[in-house]
Amino acid sequence: MSHHKDDIRIDKAEDTPLETENILIGAGAYNSSCKSSDNGKGVGVMYQQQGAVKIHNGRIIGCDSNGYIVKHCSDASKGSPFKFDKFYFYSEKYFHTHNINHSHAYAFIDIGIRDNKHVFCYYGKEKDAKNLHTHNGVFHSFTYKDPKTKKSITSSDFSTFLSFSTSPHLVSKIVYYHYVEEYDNKKHQTVLRYVKTSASDIKHYGEVSNK
């Protein structure tokens, strides 16, 4: 899920990502390297862009040398269901010592990977939100109205969930997981936290494919 509205503003926008990284998270987890075995898994990435710390949730679709290629969807509010973007995330050392030729390339601060392939995105209202937004997450369960019996049914079957993507008006609730940014007082670090939440008022949703 994209948390643009929750971006933390850094006082000195001219700070390099490495300097800001040391302020925010100390040693961090930025020496991780991409493994092909992670392809298809759900992922949350904390990175810095123009002085702001951001998080993207999505799906790992490949490795680019030491970089993670992450697929993330957005733009459901602009008339078409989704636009899929590819982001390239590298360790600080690799990012600054190689000529990275991608428009969406960033040095990551931290990466969280879950061994779960049920990655999807939706346009709707996250729990307690007032407005509709596009979010990315990992599926847990959903509640829908059976078109024949008109009864409300809750299911954790991902295939059943996807079968209702063409009729989102029948879906009353989606429960899912995603990474958010949190400050750990004990570690004095900004960290990724994996949380469970829900969504309602679903307009569009679908799988984030690993292609």
PDB file of N, CA, C and O in Angstrom, residues 58-103:
ATOM      1  N   GLY A  58       3.964  -3.882  -2.335  1.00  0.00           N
ATOM      2  CA  GLY A  58       3.766  -4.432  -3.663  1.00  0.00           C
ATOM      3  C   GLY A  58       4.216  -5.870  -3.736  1.00  0.00           C
ATOM      4  O   GLY A  58       4.109  -6.613  -2.757  1.00  0.00           O
ATOM      5  N   ARG A  59       4.733  -6.239  -4.900  1.00  0.00           N
ATOM      6  CA  ARG A  59       5.141  -7.620  -5.148  1.00  0.00           C
ATOM      7  C   ARG A  59       6.510  -7.628  -5.809  1.00  0.00           C
ATOM      8  O   ARG A  59       6.765  -6.849  -6.729  1.00  0.00           O
ATOM      9  N   ILE A  60       7.389  -8.500  -5.343  1.00  0.00           N
ATOM     10  CA  ILE A  60       8.703  -8.640  -5.977  1.00  0.00           C
ATOM     11  C   ILE A  60       8.523  -9.414  -7.273  1.00  0.00           C
ATOM     12  O   ILE A  60       8.004 -10.532  -7.275  1.00  0.00           O
ATOM     13  N   ILE A  61       8.938  -8.813  -8.389  1.00  0.00           N
ATOM     14  CA  ILE A  61       8.780  -9.494  -9.678  1.00  0.00           C
ATOM     15  C   ILE A  61      10.126  -9.832 -10.316  1.00  0.00           C
ATOM     16  O   ILE A  61      10.164 -10.373 -11.417  1.00  0.00           O
ATOM     17  N   GLY A  62      11.222  -9.529  -9.620  1.00  0.00           N
ATOM     18  CA  GLY A  62      12.523  -9.890 -10.168  1.00  0.00           C
ATOM     19  C   GLY A  62      13.652  -9.179  -9.457  1.00  0.00           C
ATOM     20  O   GLY A  62      13.439  -8.337  -8.575  1.00  0.00           O
ATOM     21  N   CYS A  63      14.875  -9.542  -9.838  1.00  0.00           N
ATOM     22  CA  CYS A  63      16.077  -8.924  -9.294  1.00  0.00           C
ATOM     23  C   CYS A  63      16.829  -8.246 -10.433  1.00  0.00           C
ATOM     24  O   CYS A  63      16.831  -8.729 -11.556  1.00  0.00           O
ATOM     25  N   ASP A  64      17.462  -7.133 -10.102  1.00  0.00           N
ATOM     26  CA  ASP A  64      18.293  -6.414 -11.065  1.00  0.00           C
ATOM     27  C   ASP A  64      19.657  -6.214 -10.404  1.00  0.00           C
ATOM     28  O   ASP A  64      19.855  -5.252  -9.672  1.00  0.00           O
ATOM     29  N   SER A  65      20.574  -7.158 -10.645  1.00  0.00           N
ATOM     30  CA  SER A  65      21.849  -7.192  -9.924  1.00  0.00           C
ATOM     31  C   SER A  65      21.529  -7.271  -8.428  1.00  0.00           C
ATOM     32  O   SER A  65      20.916  -8.233  -7.994  1.00  0.00           O
ATOM     33  N   ASN A  66      21.897  -6.253  -7.645  1.00  0.00           N
ATOM     34  CA  ASN A  66      21.568  -6.250  -6.219  1.00  0.00           C
ATOM     35  C   ASN A  66      20.218  -5.620  -5.934  1.00  0.00           C
ATOM     36  O   ASN A  66      19.856  -5.430  -4.777  1.00  0.00           O
ATOM     37  N   GLY A  67      19.485  -5.272  -6.972  1.00  0.00           N
ATOM     38  CA  GLY A  67      18.242  -4.547  -6.781  1.00  0.00           C
ATOM     39  C   GLY A  67      17.002  -5.407  -6.812  1.00  0.00           C
ATOM     40  O   GLY A  67      16.934  -6.419  -7.505  1.00  0.00           O
ATOM     41  N   TYR A  68      16.000  -4.958  -6.049  1.00  0.00           N
ATOM     42  CA  TYR A  68      14.681  -5.583  -6.079  1.00  0.00           C
ATOM     43  C   TYR A  68      13.820  -4.846  -7.104  1.00  0.00           C
ATOM     44  O   TYR A  68      13.756  -3.616  -7.089  1.00  0.00           O
ATOM     45  N   ILE A  69      13.140  -5.573  -7.967  1.00  0.00           N
ATOM     46  CA  ILE A  69      12.163  -4.977  -8.877  1.00  0.00           C
ATOM     47  C   ILE A  69      10.797  -5.230  -8.261  1.00  0.00           C
ATOM     48  O   ILE A  69      10.385  -6.375  -8.081  1.00  0.00           O
ATOM     49  N   VAL A  70      10.108  -4.149  -7.907  1.00  0.00           N
ATOM     50  CA  VAL A  70       8.848  -4.249  -7.172  1.00  0.00           C
ATOM     51  C   VAL A  70       7.706  -3.678  -8.005  1.00  0.00           C
ATOM     52  O   VAL A  70       7.788  -2.563  -8.510  1.00  0.00           O
ATOM     53  N   LYS A  71       6.649  -4.456  -8.151  1.00  0.00           N
ATOM     54  CA  LYS A  71       5.461  -4.018  -8.880  1.00  0.00           C
ATOM     55  C   LYS A  71       4.445  -3.468  -7.880  1.00  0.00           C
ATOM     56  O   LYS A  71       4.159  -4.085  -6.853  1.00  0.00           O
ATOM     57  N   HIS A  72       3.892  -2.315  -8.207  1.00  0.00           N
ATOM     58  CA  HIS A  72       3.006  -1.571  -7.298  1.00  0.00           C
ATOM     59  C   HIS A  72       1.910  -0.940  -8.148  1.00  0.00           C
ATOM     60  O   HIS A  72       2.177  -0.477  -9.249  1.00  0.00           O
ATOM     61  N   CYS A  73       0.680  -0.943  -7.689  1.00  0.00           N
ATOM     62  CA  CYS A  73      -0.374  -0.359  -8.515  1.00  0.00           C
ATOM     63  C   CYS A  73      -0.951   0.911  -7.897  1.00  0.00           C
ATOM     64  O   CYS A  73      -0.938   1.116  -6.687  1.00  0.00           O
ATOM     65  N   SER A  74      -1.436   1.774  -8.777  1.00  0.00           N
ATOM     66  CA  SER A  74      -1.916   3.090  -8.356  1.00  0.00           C
ATOM     67  C   SER A  74      -2.939   3.611  -9.357  1.00  0.00           C
ATOM     68  O   SER A  74      -3.307   2.925 -10.310  1.00  0.00           O
ATOM     69  N   ASP A  75      -3.413   4.824  -9.128  1.00  0.00           N
ATOM     70  CA  ASP A  75      -4.206   5.594 -10.093  1.00  0.00           C
ATOM     71  C   ASP A  75      -5.616   5.094 -10.366  1.00  0.00           C
ATOM     72  O   ASP A  75      -6.207   5.463 -11.371  1.00  0.00           O
ATOM     73  N   ALA A  76      -6.180   4.276  -9.491  1.00  0.00           N
ATOM     74  CA  ALA A  76      -7.548   3.820  -9.728  1.00  0.00           C
ATOM     75  C   ALA A  76      -8.534   4.979  -9.713  1.00  0.00           C
ATOM     76  O   ALA A  76      -9.608   4.903 -10.296  1.00  0.00           O
ATOM     77  N   SER A  77      -8.191   6.066  -9.060  1.00  0.00           N
ATOM     78  CA  SER A  77      -9.110   7.192  -8.926  1.00  0.00           C
ATOM     79  C   SER A  77      -9.215   8.025 -10.194  1.00  0.00           C
ATOM     80  O   SER A  77     -10.030   8.935 -10.272  1.00  0.00           O
ATOM     81  N   LYS A  78      -8.395   7.709 -11.188  1.00  0.00           N
ATOM     82  CA  LYS A  78      -8.356   8.550 -12.384  1.00  0.00           C
ATOM     83  C   LYS A  78      -9.134   7.973 -13.561  1.00  0.00           C
ATOM     84  O   LYS A  78      -8.862   8.290 -14.707  1.00  0.00           O
ATOM     85  N   GLY A  79     -10.093   7.091 -13.277  1.00  0.00           N
ATOM     86  CA  GLY A  79     -10.967   6.616 -14.336  1.00  0.00           C
ATOM     87  C   GLY A  79     -10.714   5.194 -14.779  1.00  0.00           C
ATOM     88  O   GLY A  79     -11.642   4.476 -15.115  1.00  0.00           O
ATOM     89  N   SER A  80      -9.450   4.764 -14.818  1.00  0.00           N
ATOM     90  CA  SER A  80      -9.163   3.372 -15.167  1.00  0.00           C
ATOM     91  C   SER A  80      -8.848   2.618 -13.881  1.00  0.00           C
ATOM     92  O   SER A  80      -8.362   3.216 -12.921  1.00  0.00           O
ATOM     93  N   PRO A  81      -9.140   1.324 -13.856  1.00  0.00           N
ATOM     94  CA  PRO A  81      -8.967   0.593 -12.591  1.00  0.00           C
ATOM     95  C   PRO A  81      -7.574   0.735 -11.980  1.00  0.00           C
ATOM     96  O   PRO A  81      -7.447   1.146 -10.846  1.00  0.00           O
ATOM     97  N   PHE A  82      -6.508   0.422 -12.729  1.00  0.00           N
ATOM     98  CA  PHE A  82      -5.192   0.499 -12.125  1.00  0.00           C
ATOM     99  C   PHE A  82      -4.101   0.792 -13.138  1.00  0.00           C
ATOM    100  O   PHE A  82      -4.192   0.412 -14.299  1.00  0.00           O
ATOM    101  N   LYS A  83      -3.084   1.449 -12.662  1.00  0.00           N
ATOM    102  CA  LYS A  83      -1.832   1.619 -13.392  1.00  0.00           C
ATOM    103  C   LYS A  83      -0.767   0.876 -12.584  1.00  0.00           C
ATOM    104  O   LYS A  83      -0.695   1.027 -11.372  1.00  0.00           O
ATOM    105  N   PHE A  84       0.043   0.056 -13.267  1.00  0.00           N
ATOM    106  CA  PHE A  84       1.080  -0.699 -12.572  1.00  0.00           C
ATOM    107  C   PHE A  84       2.437  -0.076 -12.838  1.00  0.00           C
ATOM    108  O   PHE A  84       2.818   0.135 -13.982  1.00  0.00           O
ATOM    109  N   ASP A  85       3.146   0.228 -11.769  1.00  0.00           N
ATOM    110  CA  ASP A  85       4.487   0.800 -11.865  1.00  0.00           C
ATOM    111  C   ASP A  85       5.523  -0.219 -11.410  1.00  0.00           C
ATOM    112  O   ASP A  85       5.250  -1.062 -10.551  1.00  0.00           O
ATOM    113  N   LYS A  86       6.723  -0.109 -11.978  1.00  0.00           N
ATOM    114  CA  LYS A  86       7.853  -0.914 -11.518  1.00  0.00           C
ATOM    115  C   LYS A  86       8.842   0.006 -10.819  1.00  0.00           C
ATOM    116  O   LYS A  86       9.233   1.042 -11.353  1.00  0.00           O
ATOM    117  N   PHE A  87       9.225  -0.375  -9.609  1.00  0.00           N
ATOM    118  CA  PHE A  87      10.218   0.371  -8.852  1.00  0.00           C
ATOM    119  C   PHE A  87      11.456  -0.502  -8.660  1.00  0.00           C
ATOM    120  O   PHE A  87      11.348  -1.722  -8.501  1.00  0.00           O
ATOM    121  N   TYR A  88      12.609   0.140  -8.670  1.00  0.00           N
ATOM    122  CA  TYR A  88      13.874  -0.556  -8.504  1.00  0.00           C
ATOM    123  C   TYR A  88      14.524  -0.050  -7.216  1.00  0.00           C
ATOM    124  O   TYR A  88      14.784   1.140  -7.069  1.00  0.00           O
ATOM    125  N   PHE A  89      14.782  -0.959  -6.277  1.00  0.00           N
ATOM    126  CA  PHE A  89      15.339  -0.586  -4.989  1.00  0.00           C
ATOM    127  C   PHE A  89      16.673  -1.295  -4.773  1.00  0.00           C
ATOM    128  O   PHE A  89      16.764  -2.519  -4.919  1.00  0.00           O
ATOM    129  N   TYR A  90      17.694  -0.500  -4.418  1.00  0.00           N
ATOM    130  CA  TYR A  90      19.045  -1.026  -4.253  1.00  0.00           C
ATOM    131  C   TYR A  90      19.593  -0.651  -2.882  1.00  0.00           C
ATOM    132  O   TYR A  90      19.150   0.318  -2.261  1.00  0.00           O
ATOM    133  N   SER A  91      20.607  -1.393  -2.436  1.00  0.00           N
ATOM    134  CA  SER A  91      21.306  -1.010  -1.220  1.00  0.00           C
ATOM    135  C   SER A  91      21.991   0.331  -1.456  1.00  0.00           C
ATOM    136  O   SER A  91      22.287   0.705  -2.591  1.00  0.00           O
ATOM    137  N   GLU A  92      22.222   1.067  -0.361  1.00  0.00           N
ATOM    138  CA  GLU A  92      22.884   2.371  -0.472  1.00  0.00           C
ATOM    139  C   GLU A  92      24.207   2.251  -1.233  1.00  0.00           C
ATOM    140  O   GLU A  92      24.471   3.028  -2.149  1.00  0.00           O
ATOM    141  N   LYS A  93      25.031   1.300  -0.850  1.00  0.00           N
ATOM    142  CA  LYS A  93      26.359   1.164  -1.449  1.00  0.00           C
ATOM    143  C   LYS A  93      26.259   0.904  -2.945  1.00  0.00           C
ATOM    144  O   LYS A  93      26.918   1.556  -3.754  1.00  0.00           O
ATOM    145  N   TYR A  94      25.379  -0.030  -3.316  1.00  0.00           N
ATOM    146  CA  TYR A  94      25.237  -0.365  -4.738  1.00  0.00           C
ATOM    147  C   TYR A  94      24.662   0.807  -5.524  1.00  0.00           C
ATOM    148  O   TYR A  94      25.115   1.125  -6.624  1.00  0.00           O
ATOM    149  N   PHE A  95      23.669   1.465  -4.936  1.00  0.00           N
ATOM    150  CA  PHE A  95      23.002   2.571  -5.629  1.00  0.00           C
ATOM    151  C   PHE A  95      23.980   3.701  -5.943  1.00  0.00           C
ATOM    152  O   PHE A  95      23.930   4.304  -7.017  1.00  0.00           O
ATOM    153  N   HIS A  96      24.875   3.997  -5.009  1.00  0.00           N
ATOM    154  CA  HIS A  96      25.776   5.139  -5.176  1.00  0.00           C
ATOM    155  C   HIS A  96      27.075   4.794  -5.909  1.00  0.00           C
ATOM    156  O   HIS A  96      27.837   5.691  -6.247  1.00  0.00           O
ATOM    157  N   THR A  97      27.317   3.518  -6.154  1.00  0.00           N
ATOM    158  CA  THR A  97      28.560   3.142  -6.845  1.00  0.00           C
ATOM    159  C   THR A  97      28.309   2.574  -8.237  1.00  0.00           C
ATOM    160  O   THR A  97      29.242   2.166  -8.907  1.00  0.00           O
ATOM    161  N   HIS A  98      27.052   2.555  -8.665  1.00  0.00           N
ATOM    162  CA  HIS A  98      26.718   2.044 -10.000  1.00  0.00           C
ATOM    163  C   HIS A  98      25.843   3.055 -10.738  1.00  0.00           C
ATOM    164  O   HIS A  98      25.113   3.834 -10.128  1.00  0.00           O
ATOM    165  N   ASN A  99      25.909   3.004 -12.017  1.00  0.00           N
ATOM    166  CA  ASN A  99      25.095   3.891 -12.846  1.00  0.00           C
ATOM    167  C   ASN A  99      23.735   3.237 -13.064  1.00  0.00           C
ATOM    168  O   ASN A  99      23.562   2.422 -13.971  1.00  0.00           O
ATOM    169  N   ILE A 100      22.776   3.584 -12.243  1.00  0.00           N
ATOM    170  CA  ILE A 100      21.441   2.972 -12.302  1.00  0.00           C
ATOM    171  C   ILE A 100      20.597   3.739 -13.310  1.00  0.00           C
ATOM    172  O   ILE A 100      20.314   4.918 -13.126  1.00  0.00           O
ATOM    173  N   ASN A 101      20.171   3.069 -14.345  1.00  0.00           N
ATOM    174  CA  ASN A 101      19.451   3.731 -15.440  1.00  0.00           C
ATOM    175  C   ASN A 101      17.965   3.372 -15.425  1.00  0.00           C
ATOM    176  O   ASN A 101      17.441   2.786 -16.360  1.00  0.00           O
ATOM    177  N   HIS A 102      17.287   3.704 -14.331  1.00  0.00           N
ATOM    178  CA  HIS A 102      15.839   3.487 -14.229  1.00  0.00           C
ATOM    179  C   HIS A 102      15.214   4.752 -13.670  1.00  0.00           C
ATOM    180  O   HIS A 102      15.744   5.365 -12.739  1.00  0.00           O
ATOM    181  N   SER A 103      14.058   5.133 -14.200  1.00  0.00           N
ATOM    182  CA  SER A 103      13.405   6.353 -13.722  1.00  0.00           C
ATOM    183  C   SER A 103      12.858   6.189 -12.309  1.00  0.00           C
ATOM    184  O   SER A 103      12.787   7.145 -11.549  1.00  0.00           O
TER     185      SER A 103
END
